[in-house]
Short mmCIF file of C-alpha atoms in Angstrom, two decimals:
data_model
loop_
_atom_site.label_atom_id
_atom_site.label_comp_id
_atom_site.label_asym_id
_atom_site.label_seq_id
_atom_site.Cartn_x
_atom_site.Cartn_y
_atom_site.Cartn_z
CA MET Y 1 -37.30 32.01 -38.82
CA LYS Y 2 -33.93 32.04 -40.63
CA MET Y 3 -32.08 33.07 -37.46
CA ASN Y 4 -33.95 30.41 -35.49
CA PHE Y 5 -32.79 27.80 -37.98
CA HIS Y 6 -29.15 28.87 -37.59
CA LYS Y 7 -29.48 28.75 -33.82
CA LEU Y 8 -30.96 25.28 -34.11
CA VAL Y 9 -28.05 24.05 -36.26
CA ILE Y 10 -25.43 25.53 -33.94
CA GLY Y 11 -27.21 24.20 -30.85
CA ALA Y 12 -27.38 20.74 -32.35
CA SER Y 13 -23.69 20.90 -33.27
CA MET Y 14 -22.80 21.86 -29.74
CA ALA Y 15 -24.91 19.03 -28.34
CA ILE Y 16 -23.21 16.54 -30.64
CA GLY Y 17 -19.77 17.85 -29.64
CA VAL Y 18 -20.50 17.72 -25.93
CA SER Y 19 -22.10 14.30 -26.27
CA ALA Y 20 -19.04 13.03 -28.10
CA LEU Y 21 -16.84 14.37 -25.32
CA ALA Y 22 -18.94 12.69 -22.65
CA THR Y 23 -19.12 9.37 -24.45
CA ALA Y 24 -15.57 9.19 -25.80
CA PRO Y 25 -14.71 5.51 -25.91
CA ALA Y 26 -12.41 4.30 -23.10
CA HIS Y 27 -10.14 1.31 -23.44
CA ALA Y 28 -11.41 -1.59 -21.35
CA THR Y 29 -9.07 -3.12 -18.77
CA SER Y 30 -8.54 -6.87 -18.98
CA PHE Y 31 -7.15 -9.04 -16.18
CA SER Y 32 -5.24 -12.30 -16.10
CA PHE Y 33 -4.29 -14.10 -12.90
CA ASP Y 34 -0.73 -15.33 -12.64
CA ASN Y 35 1.24 -18.21 -11.18
CA ASN Y 36 -0.46 -20.09 -8.32
CA THR Y 37 -4.10 -19.05 -8.66
CA GLY Y 38 -4.96 -21.27 -5.70
CA GLU Y 39 -3.36 -18.56 -3.55
CA ILE Y 40 -5.67 -15.85 -4.92
CA ASN Y 41 -8.99 -15.37 -3.15
CA THR Y 42 -11.84 -12.87 -3.31
CA TYR Y 43 -13.84 -11.44 -0.41
CA THR Y 44 -17.02 -9.41 -0.54
CA GLY Y 45 -17.26 -6.34 1.64
CA GLY Y 46 -20.20 -4.53 3.09
CA SER Y 47 -21.40 -2.47 6.01
CA ASP Y 48 -22.29 -5.54 8.07
CA GLY Y 49 -18.63 -6.34 8.55
CA THR Y 50 -18.75 -9.82 7.06
CA PHE Y 51 -16.29 -11.04 4.47
CA ILE Y 52 -17.34 -14.14 2.61
CA ARG Y 53 -14.85 -16.31 0.82
CA GLY Y 54 -15.49 -15.90 -2.87
CA ASN Y 55 -14.79 -17.95 -5.95
CA ALA Y 56 -11.57 -16.46 -7.25
CA GLN Y 57 -9.97 -19.87 -6.95
CA GLY Y 58 -10.74 -21.35 -10.32
CA GLY Y 59 -13.00 -18.46 -11.31
CA THR Y 60 -11.90 -14.90 -12.02
CA ASN Y 61 -15.21 -13.09 -12.44
CA ALA Y 62 -15.56 -12.37 -8.72
CA ALA Y 63 -11.98 -11.14 -8.53
CA ILE Y 64 -12.36 -8.80 -11.49
CA LYS Y 65 -15.58 -7.40 -10.04
CA ALA Y 66 -13.89 -6.75 -6.68
CA LEU Y 67 -11.02 -4.93 -8.39
CA THR Y 68 -13.25 -2.68 -10.49
CA ASP Y 69 -16.49 -2.11 -8.53
CA ASN Y 70 -15.38 1.15 -6.83
CA ASP Y 71 -15.95 -0.52 -3.46
CA PRO Y 72 -12.63 -0.79 -1.59
CA THR Y 73 -14.13 -3.13 0.99
CA SER Y 74 -14.53 -5.91 -1.58
CA ASN Y 75 -11.04 -7.16 -2.27
CA VAL Y 76 -8.74 -9.76 -3.76
CA GLU Y 77 -6.15 -11.33 -1.48
CA LEU Y 78 -2.83 -12.21 -3.09
CA TRP Y 79 -1.45 -15.24 -1.22
CA TYR Y 80 -4.31 -16.71 0.74
CA SER Y 81 -2.91 -19.61 2.78
CA THR Y 82 -0.45 -17.77 5.06
CA GLU Y 83 0.68 -14.24 5.90
CA ASN Y 84 4.22 -14.89 4.67
CA PRO Y 85 4.24 -15.41 0.88
CA THR Y 86 7.01 -17.55 -0.54
CA SER Y 87 6.43 -16.47 -4.14
CA ASN Y 88 4.93 -13.61 -6.12
CA VAL Y 89 1.35 -14.38 -7.10
CA GLY Y 90 -1.17 -11.88 -8.40
CA PHE Y 91 -2.64 -10.48 -11.58
CA THR Y 92 -1.69 -8.61 -14.71
CA ALA Y 93 -3.94 -5.78 -15.90
CA THR Y 94 -3.83 -4.58 -19.51
CA GLN Y 95 -5.42 -1.52 -21.08
CA GLY Y 96 -4.45 -0.74 -24.65
CA SER Y 97 -0.65 -0.43 -24.64
CA TYR Y 98 -0.49 -0.19 -20.83
CA SER Y 99 0.28 -3.15 -18.62
CA ALA Y 100 0.83 -3.65 -14.88
CA THR Y 101 1.51 -6.72 -12.76
CA VAL Y 102 0.46 -6.64 -9.10
CA SER Y 103 1.64 -9.40 -6.77
CA SER Y 104 2.38 -10.50 -3.23
CA VAL Y 105 5.65 -9.59 -1.49
CA THR Y 106 8.28 -12.16 -0.50
CA ALA Y 107 11.19 -12.08 1.96
CA ASP Y 108 13.50 -11.43 -1.01
CA ASP Y 109 11.41 -8.37 -1.90
CA TRP Y 110 11.72 -7.10 1.67
CA SER Y 111 15.50 -7.21 1.32
CA SER Y 112 15.15 -4.82 -1.62
CA PHE Y 113 12.80 -2.21 -0.16
CA GLY Y 114 12.76 -2.87 3.60
CA SER Y 115 15.15 -0.06 4.50
CA LYS Y 116 13.11 2.50 2.55
CA TRP Y 117 9.90 1.23 4.13
CA VAL Y 118 11.40 1.65 7.60
CA GLY Y 119 12.54 5.17 6.71
CA ASP Y 120 9.07 6.12 5.48
CA LEU Y 121 7.49 4.59 8.59
CA LEU Y 122 9.76 6.60 10.91
CA ASN Y 123 9.19 9.81 8.95
CA THR Y 124 5.46 9.32 9.44
CA TYR Y 125 5.59 8.34 13.12
CA THR Y 126 8.36 10.64 14.33
CA PRO Y 127 8.27 9.68 18.06
CA PHE Y 128 10.03 6.46 17.05
CA GLN Y 129 12.74 8.22 15.05
CA SER Y 130 14.96 9.14 18.00
CA VAL Y 131 14.83 5.70 19.60
CA TRP Y 132 15.61 4.09 16.22
CA ASN Y 133 18.59 6.41 15.71
CA GLY Y 134 20.01 5.15 19.01
CA PHE Y 135 19.94 1.52 17.92
CA SER Y 136 23.08 -0.40 17.02
CA ALA Y 137 23.51 -1.55 13.43
CA ASN Y 138 22.91 -5.12 14.60
CA THR Y 139 19.57 -4.16 16.16
CA LYS Y 140 18.42 -2.28 13.06
CA SER Y 141 19.27 -5.30 10.92
CA LEU Y 142 17.49 -7.65 13.34
CA ILE Y 143 14.29 -5.59 13.37
CA THR Y 144 14.29 -4.98 9.61
CA SER Y 145 14.75 -8.69 8.92
CA SER Y 146 11.75 -9.48 11.11
CA PHE Y 147 9.29 -7.20 9.30
CA PRO Y 148 8.16 -9.91 6.85
CA SER Y 149 6.64 -11.63 9.89
CA LEU Y 150 4.26 -8.68 10.30
CA GLY Y 151 2.09 -10.44 7.74
CA ILE Y 152 1.56 -7.44 5.45
CA GLY Y 153 3.09 -8.91 2.30
CA ASP Y 154 -0.10 -10.80 1.39
CA PRO Y 155 -2.03 -7.72 0.20
CA ASN Y 156 -5.78 -7.41 -0.11
CA ILE Y 157 -6.37 -5.27 -3.20
CA GLY Y 158 -9.65 -3.39 -2.98
CA GLY Y 159 -9.40 -1.59 -6.30
CA PHE Y 160 -7.23 -1.14 -9.39
CA GLN Y 161 -7.31 1.36 -12.23
CA PHE Y 162 -5.04 2.88 -14.84
CA GLY Y 163 -4.58 6.63 -14.99
CA GLN Y 164 -4.51 8.85 -18.05
CA ASN Y 165 -0.98 8.05 -19.12
CA GLY Y 166 -0.68 4.47 -17.94
CA GLY Y 167 -0.10 5.27 -14.28
CA VAL Y 168 -1.56 2.91 -11.71
CA GLN Y 169 -3.73 3.43 -8.63
CA LEU Y 170 -4.38 0.74 -6.01
CA GLN Y 171 -6.71 0.58 -3.05
CA LEU Y 172 -5.02 -1.49 -0.35
CA VAL Y 173 -7.28 -2.90 2.37
CA GLY Y 174 -5.75 -3.34 5.82
CA HIS Y 175 -5.64 -2.42 9.49
CA LEU Y 176 -6.37 0.99 10.95
CA ASP Y 177 -3.78 0.35 13.69
CA VAL Y 178 -0.96 -2.23 13.60
CA LYS Y 179 0.45 -1.39 17.02
CA THR Y 180 -0.59 -4.81 18.35
CA LYS Y 181 1.17 -6.55 15.46
CA LEU Y 182 4.31 -4.46 15.95
CA SER Y 183 4.30 -5.22 19.67
CA ALA Y 184 4.02 -8.95 18.97
CA THR Y 185 6.95 -8.74 16.54
CA ILE Y 186 9.13 -6.97 19.11
CA SER Y 187 8.17 -9.51 21.79
CA SER Y 188 9.11 -12.33 19.42
CA ASN Y 189 12.50 -10.70 18.80
CA LEU Y 190 13.05 -10.31 22.55
CA ASN Y 191 12.27 -13.99 23.13
CA THR Y 192 14.63 -15.01 20.33
CA ALA Y 193 17.46 -12.90 21.75
CA TRP Y 194 16.79 -14.27 25.23
CA SER Y 195 16.97 -17.82 23.97
CA ALA Y 196 20.19 -16.98 22.12
CA GLY Y 197 21.95 -16.37 25.42
CA VAL Y 198 20.83 -13.14 27.10
CA GLY Y 199 19.41 -15.04 30.05
CA ALA Y 200 22.58 -17.06 30.52
CA ILE Y 201 24.76 -13.93 30.37
CA LEU Y 202 22.67 -12.01 32.90
CA GLY Y 203 21.78 -14.92 35.17
CA LYS Y 204 18.29 -13.55 35.83
CA THR Y 205 14.73 -14.33 34.79
CA GLN Y 206 13.40 -12.51 31.75
CA ALA Y 207 10.53 -10.86 33.63
CA ASN Y 208 12.90 -9.10 36.04
CA ILE Y 209 15.41 -7.68 33.55
CA THR Y 210 15.75 -3.90 33.26
CA VAL Y 211 17.78 -1.69 30.95
CA SER Y 212 19.94 -0.73 33.95
CA ASP Y 213 20.79 -4.39 34.52
CA ILE Y 214 21.95 -4.72 30.92
CA ASP Y 215 24.01 -1.51 31.04
CA ALA Y 216 25.74 -2.71 34.20
CA LYS Y 217 26.62 -6.06 32.62
CA ILE Y 218 27.91 -4.41 29.42
CA SER Y 219 30.16 -2.16 31.52
CA LEU Y 220 31.67 -5.24 33.19
CA LEU Y 221 32.23 -6.95 29.84
CA LYS Y 222 33.75 -4.02 27.90
CA PRO Y 223 37.28 -4.40 29.36
CA LEU Y 224 37.25 -7.94 27.94
CA SER Y 225 35.83 -6.98 24.52
CA ALA Y 226 39.02 -7.98 22.73
CA SER Y 227 37.67 -11.49 23.04
CA THR Y 228 35.44 -12.41 20.12
CA THR Y 229 33.13 -14.32 22.44
CA VAL Y 230 32.76 -11.40 24.84
CA GLN Y 231 32.13 -8.93 22.00
CA ALA Y 232 29.38 -11.20 20.71
CA GLN Y 233 27.83 -11.14 24.17
CA ILE Y 234 28.00 -7.34 24.26
CA ASN Y 235 26.32 -7.15 20.84
CA LEU Y 236 23.57 -9.51 21.97
CA LEU Y 237 22.94 -7.56 25.17
CA THR Y 238 22.93 -4.26 23.26
CA SER Y 239 20.32 -5.52 20.83
CA TYR Y 240 18.20 -6.80 23.69
CA LYS Y 241 18.39 -3.39 25.41
CA ASP Y 242 17.45 -1.64 22.15
CA LEU Y 243 14.43 -3.89 21.76
CA LEU Y 244 13.33 -3.14 25.32
CA ASN Y 245 13.55 0.58 24.58
CA PHE Y 246 11.56 0.12 21.38
CA GLN Y 247 8.91 -1.85 23.26
CA ALA Y 248 8.66 0.85 25.94
CA THR Y 249 8.27 3.57 23.31
CA LEU Y 250 5.63 1.54 21.50
CA ASN Y 251 3.69 0.88 24.71
CA GLY Y 252 3.80 4.57 25.59
CA TYR Y 253 2.62 5.75 22.16
CA ALA Y 254 -0.97 6.91 22.51
CA GLY Y 255 -1.84 7.22 18.82
CA GLY Y 256 -2.66 4.59 16.25
CA ILE Y 257 -0.13 3.30 13.74
CA GLY Y 258 -1.76 2.98 10.35
CA VAL Y 259 0.22 0.77 7.99
CA SER Y 260 -1.14 -0.67 4.78
CA GLU Y 261 -0.35 -4.07 3.41
CA ILE Y 262 2.23 -4.07 0.63
CA ALA Y 263 1.98 -5.07 -3.02
CA LYS Y 264 4.67 -5.39 -5.64
CA VAL Y 265 3.81 -3.47 -8.80
CA VAL Y 266 5.69 -3.79 -12.08
CA THR Y 267 4.62 -1.34 -14.78
CA GLY Y 268 6.26 0.80 -17.44
CA GLY Y 269 9.54 -1.04 -16.98
CA GLN Y 270 9.72 -0.01 -13.30
CA THR Y 271 9.23 -1.98 -10.08
CA TYR Y 272 7.39 -0.31 -7.21
CA TYR Y 273 6.33 -1.42 -3.75
CA ALA Y 274 2.86 -0.09 -3.04
CA TYR Y 275 2.20 0.92 0.56
CA SER Y 276 0.86 3.83 2.56
CA PHE Y 277 0.74 5.11 6.13
CA ASN Y 278 -2.30 7.31 5.54
CA PRO Y 279 -5.43 5.29 6.39
CA THR Y 280 -9.04 5.99 5.53
CA VAL Y 281 -11.51 4.47 7.98
CA SER Y 282 -13.59 1.85 6.19
CA GLY Y 283 -16.31 1.66 8.86
CA ILE Y 284 -16.23 -2.14 8.92
CA THR Y 285 -14.06 -4.98 10.17
CA ALA Y 286 -13.64 -8.58 9.14
CA SER Y 287 -16.01 -11.03 10.77
CA ASP Y 288 -13.23 -13.27 12.10
CA ASP Y 289 -10.62 -11.13 13.92
CA LYS Y 290 -12.63 -7.87 14.17
CA LEU Y 291 -9.46 -5.99 13.16
CA SER Y 292 -8.75 -6.62 9.48
CA TYR Y 293 -10.19 -4.36 6.80
CA SER Y 294 -10.84 -1.54 9.29
CA ALA Y 295 -9.12 0.86 6.90
CA TYR Y 296 -8.07 1.22 3.31
CA TYR Y 297 -5.13 3.02 1.77
CA THR Y 298 -4.70 4.64 -1.64
CA TRP Y 299 -1.41 4.33 -3.52
CA ASN Y 300 -0.42 5.76 -6.91
CA THR Y 301 2.58 5.52 -9.17
CA PRO Y 302 4.44 8.86 -9.53
CA GLY Y 303 2.67 11.26 -11.86
CA TYR Y 304 -0.62 9.35 -11.74
CA THR Y 305 -3.58 11.34 -13.10
CA ASP Y 306 -7.16 10.32 -12.40
CA PRO Y 307 -8.83 8.98 -15.58
CA SER Y 308 -11.97 11.01 -14.77
CA LYS Y 309 -9.94 14.07 -15.82
CA GLN Y 310 -9.27 12.54 -19.20
CA VAL Y 311 -8.18 14.97 -21.92
CA PRO Y 312 -10.57 14.87 -24.92
CA GLU Y 313 -9.55 12.91 -27.98
CA PRO Y 314 -8.00 15.08 -30.75
CA SER Y 315 -10.93 14.39 -33.06
CA ILE Y 316 -13.35 15.68 -30.41
CA ILE Y 317 -11.26 18.81 -29.88
CA LEU Y 318 -11.35 19.45 -33.63
CA GLY Y 319 -15.09 18.97 -33.58
CA LEU Y 320 -15.52 21.51 -30.80
CA LEU Y 321 -13.24 23.92 -32.66
CA GLY Y 322 -15.52 23.45 -35.64
CA VAL Y 323 -18.48 24.45 -33.48
CA ALA Y 324 -16.57 27.53 -32.34
CA GLY Y 325 -15.85 28.33 -35.97
CA MET Y 326 -19.55 28.18 -36.77
CA PHE Y 327 -20.16 30.73 -34.01
CA ALA Y 328 -17.56 33.05 -35.54
CA THR Y 329 -18.99 32.62 -39.04
CA GLN Y 330 -22.52 33.26 -37.80
CA ARG Y 331 -21.38 36.46 -36.03
CA LYS Y 332 -19.68 37.73 -39.21
CA PHE Y 333 -22.81 36.91 -41.20
CA LYS Y 334 -24.95 38.90 -38.81
CA LYS Y 335 -22.61 41.90 -39.09
CA ALA Y 336 -22.68 41.72 -42.87
CA SER Y 337 -26.48 41.57 -42.87
CA ILE Y 338 -26.91 44.69 -40.72
#
């Protein structure tokens, strides 16, 4: 009966310790919505593929729910009216001493991170690396400057959470394959270059131009390249040829090109641009274009650790050590009693 009582006390102590570990209080995350809240909108997800405009405009409850409901298909769009944000709008999340601001991406932001984004894109989709390496500096600049028109700087955030040490994780909702968008961007660049004078230089219709035609014309112009005007024509023709090669490579690429939308994240005194090229199929699409929201992407700050792996509070550890000490004391007592 005496031993049973000791076992009961130790068992109860263990239960209390484990219960304390399981129910250790977590700091709640609060959200505030910044700048032009009229450009922030919430959508509800679901397996039926419909996305219903929510009430984030003027009401934040729907937005907070979408950010924290562990459902990446419900999401908050940062910059609602167009696909090309002209300012950074978004939200600030706070948890204890941690804070993070998540916002849309502007053309000025692209000038800061665009080159790195292109490098990461090419490292992921290596068939495009060789054709890119063959581009002139003018062509690379032209293409990079056009990426804001892809319409991926108005991110749909499907989830937000802090990690153990203040790191941040985002779920970015987007397209499973942006090849169509990339193709449209290249076509737009080709049309712009044509209107800038390619057609006049070549004296042909746009539909009948080949890379060989351009090479032949450049060869004729090179002896006259000391002229500033002629060199400008050569540069224009070279960029047009590069774009044609890019378009041909894109059209011949059999795989999908998964590219997330992009969010600006400021936390811990650092500025990050959140994006990913590793899609997870969502199983649904938006009800309007049948393309959007077909995938979601997970992005973390460096060193992010999932909060579900939270280290116990020091007081809980001491409590568990106390339980262990009771075991040791009990064992010594038993030995002394024998």
